[in-house]
Coordinates of C-alpha atoms and ligand atoms in Angstrom, one line a residue:
X1 CA -43.6 157.3 -3.4
X2 CA -45.1 159.8 -5.7
X3 CA -45.3 158.8 -9.1
X4 CA -46.1 161.2 -11.7
X5 CA -48.7 159.7 -14.1
X6 CA -51.7 161.4 -16.3
X7 CA -54.2 158.8 -14.6
X8 CA -55.4 158.7 -11.1
X9 CA -54.4 155.4 -10.0
X10 CA -55.1 155.2 -6.2
X11 CA -53.8 152.0 -4.4
X12 CA -56.8 150.0 -2.6
X13 CA -57.7 150.7 0.9
X14 CA -56.2 147.8 1.8
X15 CA -52.6 149.3 1.1
X16 CA -53.5 152.8 2.1
X17 CA -54.3 151.2 5.8
X18 CA -51.3 149.0 6.1
X19 CA -49.3 149.9 9.4
X20 CA -46.6 152.5 8.4
X21 CA -43.1 150.8 7.3
X22 CA -40.6 152.8 9.8
X23 CA -37.6 151.3 8.1
X24 CA -38.6 153.6 5.6
X25 CA -36.1 156.4 6.3
X26 CA -33.5 153.9 7.4
X27 CA -33.3 152.3 4.0
X28 CA -33.3 155.8 2.1
X29 CA -30.2 156.8 4.3
X30 CA -28.4 153.8 3.7
X31 CA -29.0 153.8 0.1
X32 CA -27.8 157.4 -0.2
X33 CA -24.8 156.6 2.2
X34 CA -23.7 154.1 -0.3
X35 CA -24.5 156.1 -3.4
X36 CA -22.2 158.5 -1.7
X37 CA -19.4 156.0 -1.8
X38 CA -19.3 155.4 2.3
X39 CA -18.1 151.9 3.6
X40 CA -21.3 151.1 5.1
X41 CA -21.4 148.2 7.9
X42 CA -24.9 146.8 7.8
X43 CA -26.1 145.4 11.1
X44 CA -29.6 145.5 9.8
X45 CA -30.2 142.6 7.5
X46 CA -31.3 139.4 9.3
X47 CA -29.9 137.2 6.2
X48 CA -27.1 134.5 6.8
X49 CA -23.5 135.5 5.1
X50 CA -22.2 132.4 4.2
X51 CA -23.6 130.0 1.4
X52 CA -25.9 127.2 1.2
X53 CA -24.4 123.9 2.5
X54 CA -22.2 122.6 -0.3
X55 CA -24.0 119.1 -0.4
X56 CA -27.3 120.7 -1.1
X57 CA -26.2 122.7 -3.7
X58 CA -24.8 119.4 -5.2
X59 CA -28.4 117.7 -4.9
X60 CA -29.7 120.8 -6.7
X61 CA -27.6 120.6 -9.7
X62 CA -28.6 117.0 -10.1
X63 CA -32.3 117.5 -9.7
X64 CA -32.7 120.8 -12.0
X65 CA -31.2 118.5 -15.0
X66 CA -34.4 116.2 -14.9
X67 CA -37.1 117.1 -17.1
X68 CA -39.9 115.7 -14.5
X69 CA -39.0 118.6 -11.6
X70 CA -39.9 121.0 -14.5
X71 CA -43.8 120.9 -14.6
X72 CA -46.2 122.5 -12.3
X73 CA -45.4 120.4 -8.6
X74 CA -48.0 119.4 -6.8
X75 CA -49.8 121.6 -4.4
X76 CA -48.9 119.6 -1.3
X77 CA -45.5 118.9 -2.3
X78 CA -43.8 115.7 -2.7
X79 CA -45.0 112.7 -0.7
X80 CA -41.4 111.8 0.0
X81 CA -40.7 115.8 1.2
X82 CA -43.6 115.3 3.7
X83 CA -42.5 112.2 5.0
X84 CA -38.5 113.2 5.4
X85 CA -40.2 116.5 7.2
X86 CA -42.1 113.9 9.5
X87 CA -38.6 112.1 10.0
X88 CA -36.8 114.9 11.1
X89 CA -39.7 116.2 13.5
X90 CA -39.8 113.1 15.4
X91 CA -36.0 113.0 15.2
X92 CA -35.2 116.6 16.6
X93 CA -38.7 117.1 18.9
X94 CA -40.3 113.4 19.4
X95 CA -43.4 114.4 17.9
X96 CA -45.2 112.3 15.3
X97 CA -46.9 114.3 12.6
X98 CA -49.1 112.6 9.5
X99 CA -47.3 113.7 6.3
X100 CA -50.8 113.4 5.0
X101 CA -52.6 116.0 6.7
X102 CA -50.6 117.3 9.5
X103 CA -47.6 118.8 7.2
X104 CA -47.7 121.4 4.2
X105 CA -44.7 122.6 2.7
X106 CA -44.2 126.2 1.7
X107 CA -42.8 128.6 -0.7
X108 CA -40.7 129.8 2.2
X109 CA -42.2 130.1 6.1
X110 CA -43.3 134.0 5.4
X111 CA -45.6 132.8 2.4
X112 CA -47.3 130.7 5.0
X113 CA -47.7 133.1 7.7
X114 CA -48.8 135.6 5.4
X115 CA -51.3 133.5 3.9
X116 CA -52.5 132.0 6.7
X117 CA -55.0 134.6 8.3
X118 CA -56.9 134.7 5.1
X119 CA -58.1 131.3 5.7
X120 CA -59.1 131.8 9.7
X121 CA -59.7 135.6 10.3
X122 CA -62.9 137.3 9.5
X123 CA -63.0 141.1 9.4
X124 CA -62.7 142.6 12.9
X125 CA -61.6 139.1 14.6
X126 CA -59.0 140.3 17.4
X127 CA -55.4 138.6 16.9
X128 CA -52.8 139.0 19.5
X129 CA -49.4 139.5 18.7
X130 CA -46.2 139.7 20.8
X131 CA -44.8 143.1 20.5
X132 CA -42.3 143.7 19.3
X133 CA -42.9 141.4 16.5
X134 CA -41.4 140.6 12.9
X135 CA -43.5 142.8 10.5
X136 CA -44.9 140.4 8.1
X137 CA -47.5 139.4 11.1
X138 CA -48.9 142.8 11.1
X139 CA -49.2 143.2 7.6
X140 CA -51.0 140.1 6.7
X141 CA -53.6 140.2 10.3
X142 CA -54.3 143.8 8.3
X143 CA -55.0 142.2 4.9
X144 CA -57.6 139.9 6.7
X145 CA -59.4 142.9 8.4
X146 CA -58.3 141.4 11.7
X147 CA -57.5 143.9 14.8
X148 CA -54.4 143.4 16.4
X149 CA -53.8 143.4 19.5
X150 CA -50.5 144.1 21.3
X151 CA -49.2 142.2 23.9
X152 CA -45.6 143.6 25.2
X153 CA -42.6 141.5 25.9
X154 CA -40.7 143.0 28.8
X155 CA -37.2 142.3 29.1
X156 CA -37.7 141.4 33.2
X157 CA -40.1 138.7 31.8
X158 CA -37.4 137.4 29.4
X159 CA -38.9 138.7 26.5
X160 CA -42.2 136.2 27.2
X161 CA -45.6 137.6 27.0
X162 CA -47.3 138.2 30.4
X163 CA -49.8 135.2 30.8
X164 CA -52.1 136.6 33.4
X165 CA -52.6 139.7 30.6
X166 CA -53.4 137.3 28.0
X167 CA -56.0 135.5 30.2
X168 CA -57.8 138.6 30.1
X169 CA -58.1 139.7 26.9
X170 CA -61.7 138.2 25.7
X171 CA -62.6 137.1 22.4
X172 CA -59.5 136.7 20.5
X173 CA -59.3 134.4 17.9
X174 CA -55.7 133.5 17.2
X175 CA -52.3 134.5 18.5
X176 CA -48.7 134.3 17.3
X177 CA -45.9 133.7 18.9
X178 CA -42.1 133.5 17.8
X179 CA -39.2 131.6 19.8
X180 CA -36.9 131.8 19.3
X181 CA -37.8 135.5 18.7
X182 CA -37.1 138.0 16.1
X183 CA -36.0 140.7 16.9
X184 CA -35.4 139.7 21.1
X185 CA -33.5 136.5 20.3
X186 CA -35.4 135.1 23.1
X187 CA -36.1 131.7 24.0
X188 CA -39.0 130.0 25.0
X189 CA -39.4 127.1 27.7
X190 CA -41.6 124.2 27.7
X191 CA -43.2 125.1 30.7
X192 CA -43.8 128.6 29.4
X193 CA -45.5 126.5 26.3
X194 CA -47.9 124.2 28.6
X195 CA -49.2 127.5 30.4
X196 CA -50.0 128.9 27.0
X197 CA -51.6 125.9 25.4
X198 CA -53.6 125.3 28.9
X199 CA -55.0 129.3 28.4
X200 CA -55.6 128.9 24.5
X201 CA -57.4 125.6 25.1
X202 CA -59.7 127.0 27.9
X203 CA -60.2 130.0 25.7
X204 CA -60.1 128.7 22.0
X205 CA -57.8 131.0 20.9
X206 CA -55.8 129.2 17.6
X207 CA -52.0 129.4 18.1
X208 CA -49.5 130.3 15.7
X209 CA -45.8 129.9 16.2
X210 CA -42.9 130.7 14.0
X211 CA -40.1 128.8 14.6
X212 CA -37.7 129.6 12.1
X213 CA -34.7 130.0 14.3
X214 CA -35.3 126.3 15.9
X215 CA -31.8 125.3 14.6
X216 CA -29.6 128.6 15.7
X217 CA -29.2 128.1 19.1
X218 CA -26.5 128.2 21.5
X219 CA -24.6 126.7 24.0
X220 CA -26.0 123.7 23.1
X221 CA -29.6 124.4 24.9
X222 CA -32.4 123.1 22.2
X223 CA -35.5 125.5 21.7
X224 CA -38.6 123.2 22.0
X225 CA -41.6 123.2 19.5
X226 CA -44.8 123.9 20.8
X227 CA -46.0 120.9 19.6
X228 CA -44.4 118.8 22.1
X229 CA -47.1 120.0 24.4
X230 CA -50.0 117.3 24.8
X231 CA -53.3 118.9 23.4
X232 CA -51.2 121.3 21.3
X233 CA -52.3 119.9 18.0
X234 CA -55.9 120.5 18.9
X235 CA -55.2 124.3 18.2
X236 CA -51.7 125.0 17.1
X237 CA -50.1 125.2 13.9
X238 CA -46.3 125.9 13.7
X239 CA -44.3 127.3 11.0
X240 CA -40.7 125.9 9.9
X241 CA -37.8 127.0 7.6
X242 CA -34.9 126.2 5.8
X243 CA -33.7 129.4 5.3
X244 CA -31.9 130.0 8.5
X245 CA -30.9 126.4 9.3
X246 CA -29.0 125.6 5.8
X247 CA -28.3 129.2 4.9
X248 CA -31.2 129.0 2.3
X249 CA -33.2 132.3 2.2
X250 CA -33.1 133.1 -1.2
X251 CA -34.2 129.4 -2.2
X252 CA -38.3 129.6 -0.6
X253 CA -39.0 126.8 1.1
X254 CA -40.4 125.9 4.5
X255 CA -43.3 124.2 5.9
X256 CA -46.3 124.4 8.3
X257 CA -47.1 121.6 10.5
X258 CA -50.0 120.7 13.1
X259 CA -53.6 120.8 13.5
X260 CA -55.1 119.4 10.2
X261 CA -57.8 121.7 10.0
X262 CA -55.6 124.6 10.2
X263 CA -53.1 122.9 7.6
X264 CA -56.3 122.8 5.4
X265 CA -57.2 126.2 5.7
X266 CA -54.0 127.4 4.7
X267 CA -53.9 125.0 1.8
X268 CA -57.1 126.2 0.9
X269 CA -56.1 129.6 0.7
X270 CA -52.7 128.7 -1.3
X271 CA -54.3 126.8 -3.9
X272 CA -55.9 129.9 -5.4
X273 CA -52.7 131.8 -4.7
X274 CA -49.8 129.4 -6.2
X275 CA -49.1 126.3 -7.8
X276 CA -46.2 125.1 -5.4
X277 CA -42.4 125.1 -4.9
X278 CA -40.2 124.3 -7.6
X279 CA -39.8 120.4 -7.3
X280 CA -35.8 120.8 -7.9
X281 CA -36.3 122.9 -4.8
X282 CA -37.9 120.4 -3.0
X283 CA -35.6 117.4 -3.8
X284 CA -32.8 119.6 -2.5
X285 CA -34.8 120.3 0.4
X286 CA -35.1 116.3 1.1
X287 CA -31.3 116.4 0.7
X288 CA -31.0 119.1 3.4
X289 CA -33.3 117.8 5.7
X290 CA -30.8 114.4 6.1
X291 CA -27.8 116.8 7.2
X292 CA -26.9 114.9 10.1
X293 CA -27.5 117.3 13.1
X294 CA -23.6 117.5 14.0
X295 CA -22.9 119.0 10.6
X296 CA -24.8 122.3 11.8
X297 CA -22.3 122.3 14.7
X298 CA -19.9 124.5 13.0
X299 CA -22.5 127.3 11.7
X300 CA -23.6 127.5 15.1
X301 CA -20.0 127.8 16.3
X302 CA -19.6 130.5 14.2
X303 CA -22.4 132.6 15.2
X304 CA -21.8 131.9 18.8
X305 CA -18.1 133.2 18.4
X306 CA -19.5 136.5 16.6
X307 CA -22.5 137.0 19.4
X308 CA -19.4 137.0 22.0
X309 CA -17.3 139.1 20.1
X310 CA -20.2 141.6 19.6
X311 CA -21.3 141.6 22.8
X312 CA -17.7 141.4 24.6
X313 CA -16.8 144.8 22.1
X314 CA -20.0 146.7 23.2
X315 CA -19.1 145.7 26.8
X316 CA -15.5 147.5 26.7
X317 CA -17.3 150.2 25.2
X318 CA -19.8 150.7 28.7
X319 CA -22.9 149.4 26.7
X320 CA -23.9 146.3 28.4
X321 CA -26.2 143.8 26.2
X322 CA -26.9 140.1 27.7
X323 CA -26.1 137.2 25.3
X324 CA -28.7 135.8 23.4
X325 CA -29.5 132.3 23.7
X326 CA -30.9 131.9 19.9
X327 CA -31.2 133.0 16.5
X328 CA -28.6 135.8 15.5
X329 CA -30.0 139.2 16.5
X330 CA -28.5 141.6 19.5
X331 CA -31.6 143.0 20.8
X332 CA -29.8 146.2 22.9
X333 CA -31.4 149.2 25.3
X334 CA -30.2 152.1 23.7
X335 CA -26.5 153.4 24.8
X336 CA -26.6 156.2 27.7
X337 CA -27.5 159.7 25.7
X338 CA -29.8 158.3 23.5
X339 CA -33.9 159.0 23.5
X340 CA -35.4 157.0 20.7
X341 CA -34.8 153.9 18.6
X342 CA -34.5 156.2 15.2
X343 CA -32.8 159.2 16.7
X344 CA -30.0 156.3 17.4
X345 CA -30.0 154.6 14.3
X346 CA -30.1 158.0 12.3
X347 CA -26.8 158.8 14.4
X348 CA -25.0 155.6 14.1
X349 CA -25.4 155.8 10.4
X350 CA -24.6 159.2 10.2
X351 CA -21.6 159.4 12.1
X352 CA -20.2 155.6 12.3
X353 CA -21.2 154.5 9.2
X354 CA -23.2 151.8 10.7
X355 CA -26.7 150.2 10.1
X356 CA -28.9 149.4 13.0
X357 CA -32.5 148.3 13.0
X358 CA -34.5 151.1 15.4
X359 CA -36.5 148.7 17.6
X360 CA -40.0 151.0 17.3
X361 CA -39.9 149.3 13.5
X362 CA -41.2 146.4 15.3
X363 CA -43.7 147.4 17.3
X364 CA -44.3 149.8 19.9
X365 CA -42.6 147.9 22.5
X366 CA -39.7 147.7 20.6
X367 CA -39.0 151.8 21.2
X368 CA -35.8 151.6 23.7
X369 CA -34.3 149.3 21.6
X370 CA -31.9 148.4 18.6
X371 CA -31.6 145.1 16.7
X372 CA -27.7 144.2 15.4
X373 CA -27.5 141.2 13.7
X374 CA -24.5 138.8 13.6
X375 CA -24.8 137.6 10.0
X376 CA -21.7 139.5 9.6
X377 CA -17.8 138.3 9.3
X378 CA -15.9 139.0 12.7
X379 CA -13.7 141.3 11.3
X380 CA -16.5 143.7 10.5
X381 CA -18.2 143.4 13.6
X382 CA -14.9 144.2 15.3
X383 CA -14.4 147.4 12.8
X384 CA -18.5 148.4 14.0
X385 CA -17.1 148.2 17.6
X386 CA -14.2 150.6 16.5
X387 CA -16.5 152.9 15.1
X388 CA -18.8 152.6 17.8
X389 CA -15.8 153.7 20.2
X390 CA -15.5 156.7 18.7
X391 CA -19.1 158.2 19.3
X392 CA -20.2 156.3 22.3
Ligands
PLP401 C1 -36.3 135.0 8.3 C2 -37.8 134.7 9.4 C3 -38.8 134.2 8.2 C4 -38.9 133.9 7.2 O1 -38.3 132.7 6.8 P1 -38.4 132.1 5.1 O2 -38.9 130.6 5.7 O3 -37.3 132.4 4.5 O4 -39.9 132.8 4.7 C5 -39.8 133.8 9.4 N1 -40.1 134.5 10.6 C6 -38.8 135.2 11.1 C7 -39.4 135.8 12.3 C8 -38.3 135.3 10.5 O5 -36.9 136.3 11.2

């Protein structure tokens, strides 16, 4: 963006050196297409399209009228929120967490993921990223001055990193893992986590696990937490979110849990940036955590139906894509006749009024793929397939 100004205001080197934001062109083209009045189907945004569950909204209505909730919140959140998170974690993963020093509420999990490197990474420390990855990791490692080492996720290995390659990397300070994964929708197994934790413990690598999609799973197979592994708590911190589980992306609430020293580092950074989560939202969050697990089955079924609809639709066009086991992304190899993910996304928008995300925007190993979301009503997904029929 160029801004005409009489003063010479320069962005900091830190900002200038951020990895390039590769979605910029597709964002621009999308806005322009909308401004032209074209009916765009946006399979680019990973944001649930259905509303927050009604009992959570009711809890919020009550809590917002209570003046006790209008003041600065405690940095560490309401004690009851932390004990409720501990209870939820125990029920879901069978893992005990101490609410006093192993759980820390966040203003959305992205906030915590982005602040953590400032507490544990020194300039030039090596940080391992599985590639492709959620873009916020790259930016926050860069802000802390860390050096990114990409560990590619390959289809042949179920989009899990090659642990032999990991064992060969010297002097890494930390590593990000994200399962269920955005953008590939891949899931991890307990066996994988066991090996990963063993290597990390041996080499002294801090593990940063992002489980934003823990409850968006299909075919009844629940994704495990890295904290289920014995000894993981010595080296791991895991990030959880209310956003995707309860359709609460706009509310901004999540939590970090795991190693107390890592939690303390994050808490110290945060205490200098923010003053806690709006307490009314914390109260609503307690209600959210008390949702009966079965109540989320409808949501999962809805995504599962949409997944099948889109996968079968694409298959009918000769575009074979394996169905994801979790999260709400279809990670598809480029269809025949397309060379790059950017070119594919541009062509889909131009010729089919369809937005998909070019894989290369998630990192070099994302080239050769596009990401489509299923956070869109079935009719629109059907329409998307119809439009693709004309160009594939
Ligand atoms: C959506 C998402 C998040 C962010 O969730 P918030 O809690 O809303 O900040 C974190 N990680 C991944 C991989 C995501 O896709």
